[in-house]
Amino acid sequence: MTGYYAPKGGLPPQTALMTGRAIFTTAYAFLPKGVFSDIVTSYLPGWTKTRLWLIARPMTGFSETFSQYVMEVAPGGGSDAPDPETGAEHWLFFTHGLATLTIGDQAAEVEAGSYAYIPPGTPWKLLAEGAEPTRFHWLRKLYEPAPGIAPPDPILINERDLAPIPMPDTEGRWATTRFADPTDLRHDAHVNIVTFQPGGVIPFEETHVMEHGLFVLEGKAVYKLNTDWVEVEAGDFMWLRAFCPQACYAAGPGPFRYLLYKDVNRHAKLRGPGAFGPTR
């Protein structure tokens, strides 16, 4: 947990080669850190002194469930009404700076490594209070209720206070920092941190219904996306649709870590967007 990569913005010089590593396919999208320039930032109503890189959003025929922003809030900036979508749940992971985050009527200071889960319908606000910009990932999803199951409670914790859980039979080379209990069916998605030590691998081609967003926080590796092996490093983003095969080899020299989104714990939709049947 030596540090978290965050985009710096700027613009390459006119003398730079324009060809990079970015690619968009029907199975996955790969956004290398070099695409995070000033000219692709966005702004949001209700936020002051804030810009963002919008790196994932629901798209028919591709990924359907979530949006992901990389936020940069200048000192004194923030929002008292961050999102008008009352049905959305939110995950925030902070990579730089200091801010006060208020969830409901509870205010707390957040810093690098802080993680927050905000249930749907819960008011919240954020104020950047340090001398440097506050940077964080903000993931949003429309909460999908299930019969007889209440929405989850808020979560506010720092990853340094959690021990990564090793995957079975990996001798600790592959571990996951889990911010929510995976057996808690109140959650319809998880946002975790995955860590590979040098030499760690995903030893088979994972192929599953969960779609993924993976932002590389630290280190480098080679990652298999569908049929392609792609070199990835801190600051890169991978966006995988459902059933896109994936595997990983972390060559080192240090840990390879990424923030991972996946949708879980719900039936496959048979009607509406992402399905075949008509809406009711």
XYZ file of N, CA, C and O in Angstrom, residues 21-24 28-36 40 53-56 62 214-216 225 230 232-239:
128
model
N -1.866 2.798 -26.756
C -2.315 1.432 -26.479
C -3.828 1.319 -26.374
O -4.344 0.224 -26.122
N -4.571 2.399 -26.526
C -6.020 2.361 -26.328
C -6.691 1.464 -27.361
O -6.307 1.439 -28.537
N -7.725 0.728 -26.903
C -8.463 -0.137 -27.809
C -9.876 -0.329 -27.272
O -10.091 -0.380 -26.056
N -10.848 -0.398 -28.191
C -12.234 -0.681 -27.834
C -12.702 -1.806 -28.735
O -12.674 -1.686 -29.955
N -14.159 -6.063 -24.807
C -13.523 -5.293 -23.737
C -13.080 -3.940 -24.280
O -12.947 -3.740 -25.495
N -12.842 -3.021 -23.351
C -12.217 -1.739 -23.673
C -10.980 -1.593 -22.795
O -10.966 -2.026 -21.639
N -9.933 -0.996 -23.363
C -8.698 -0.756 -22.620
C -8.329 0.708 -22.771
O -8.098 1.190 -23.879
N -8.320 1.426 -21.649
C -7.986 2.846 -21.628
C -6.669 3.020 -20.892
O -6.620 2.964 -19.657
N -5.550 3.180 -21.601
C -4.271 3.367 -20.925
C -4.185 4.742 -20.284
O -4.938 5.658 -20.628
N -3.248 4.881 -19.367
C -3.157 6.134 -18.615
C -2.888 7.339 -19.499
O -3.238 8.468 -19.155
N -2.328 7.105 -20.695
C -2.022 8.219 -21.579
C -3.233 8.917 -22.153
O -3.109 10.019 -22.696
N -4.426 8.307 -22.068
C -5.607 8.965 -22.614
C -6.241 9.935 -21.620
O -7.176 10.661 -21.971
N -5.755 9.976 -20.389
C -6.356 10.835 -19.364
C -5.789 12.250 -19.478
O -5.082 12.731 -18.593
N -10.286 15.538 -22.270
C -11.356 14.545 -22.167
C -12.008 14.566 -20.787
O -12.747 13.647 -20.430
N -12.822 12.294 -15.109
C -12.703 11.451 -16.290
C -13.784 10.389 -16.178
O -13.795 9.595 -15.235
N -14.710 10.364 -17.110
C -15.805 9.395 -17.113
C -15.326 8.196 -17.942
O -15.227 8.285 -19.163
N -15.019 7.079 -17.275
C -14.325 5.987 -17.947
C -15.206 4.766 -18.201
O -14.780 3.846 -18.907
N -16.419 4.734 -17.653
C -17.352 3.639 -17.957
C -18.769 4.143 -17.758
O -19.031 4.922 -16.837
N -22.877 -3.561 -24.896
C -21.555 -3.722 -24.285
C -21.770 -4.019 -22.807
O -22.375 -5.013 -22.446
N -11.723 -2.540 -14.041
C -10.470 -2.739 -13.319
C -9.577 -1.525 -13.540
O -9.096 -1.298 -14.662
N -9.355 -0.730 -12.500
C -8.433 0.398 -12.585
C -7.159 0.011 -11.842
O -7.203 -0.329 -10.650
N -6.020 0.076 -12.534
C -4.752 -0.357 -11.943
C -4.226 0.741 -11.026
O -3.926 1.854 -11.471
N -7.180 -10.356 -22.148
C -8.505 -9.818 -22.369
C -9.052 -10.444 -23.643
O -8.547 -10.185 -24.737
N -2.325 -8.148 -23.008
C -2.099 -6.702 -23.003
C -1.202 -6.350 -21.826
O -1.443 -6.788 -20.695
N -0.183 -3.993 -18.968
C -0.927 -2.992 -18.212
C -0.046 -2.466 -17.086
O 0.840 -3.164 -16.592
N -0.316 -1.233 -16.678
C 0.463 -0.609 -15.614
C -0.429 0.340 -14.838
O -1.587 0.584 -15.197
N 0.113 0.872 -13.736
C -0.639 1.795 -12.891
C -1.205 2.942 -13.723
O -0.484 3.556 -14.514
N -2.491 3.206 -13.544
C -3.179 4.256 -14.284
C -4.002 3.768 -15.450
O -4.803 4.529 -16.002
N -3.847 2.498 -15.840
C -4.632 1.929 -16.926
C -5.990 1.443 -16.407
O -6.134 1.071 -15.246
N -6.970 1.410 -17.312
C -8.317 0.945 -16.967
C -8.762 -0.109 -17.967
O -8.609 0.065 -19.184
N -9.317 -1.205 -17.439
C -9.863 -2.286 -18.265
C -11.348 -2.423 -17.954
O -11.750 -2.410 -16.801
N -12.127 -2.590 -19.000
C -13.588 -2.659 -18.887
C -14.040 -3.893 -19.645
O -13.928 -3.960 -20.861
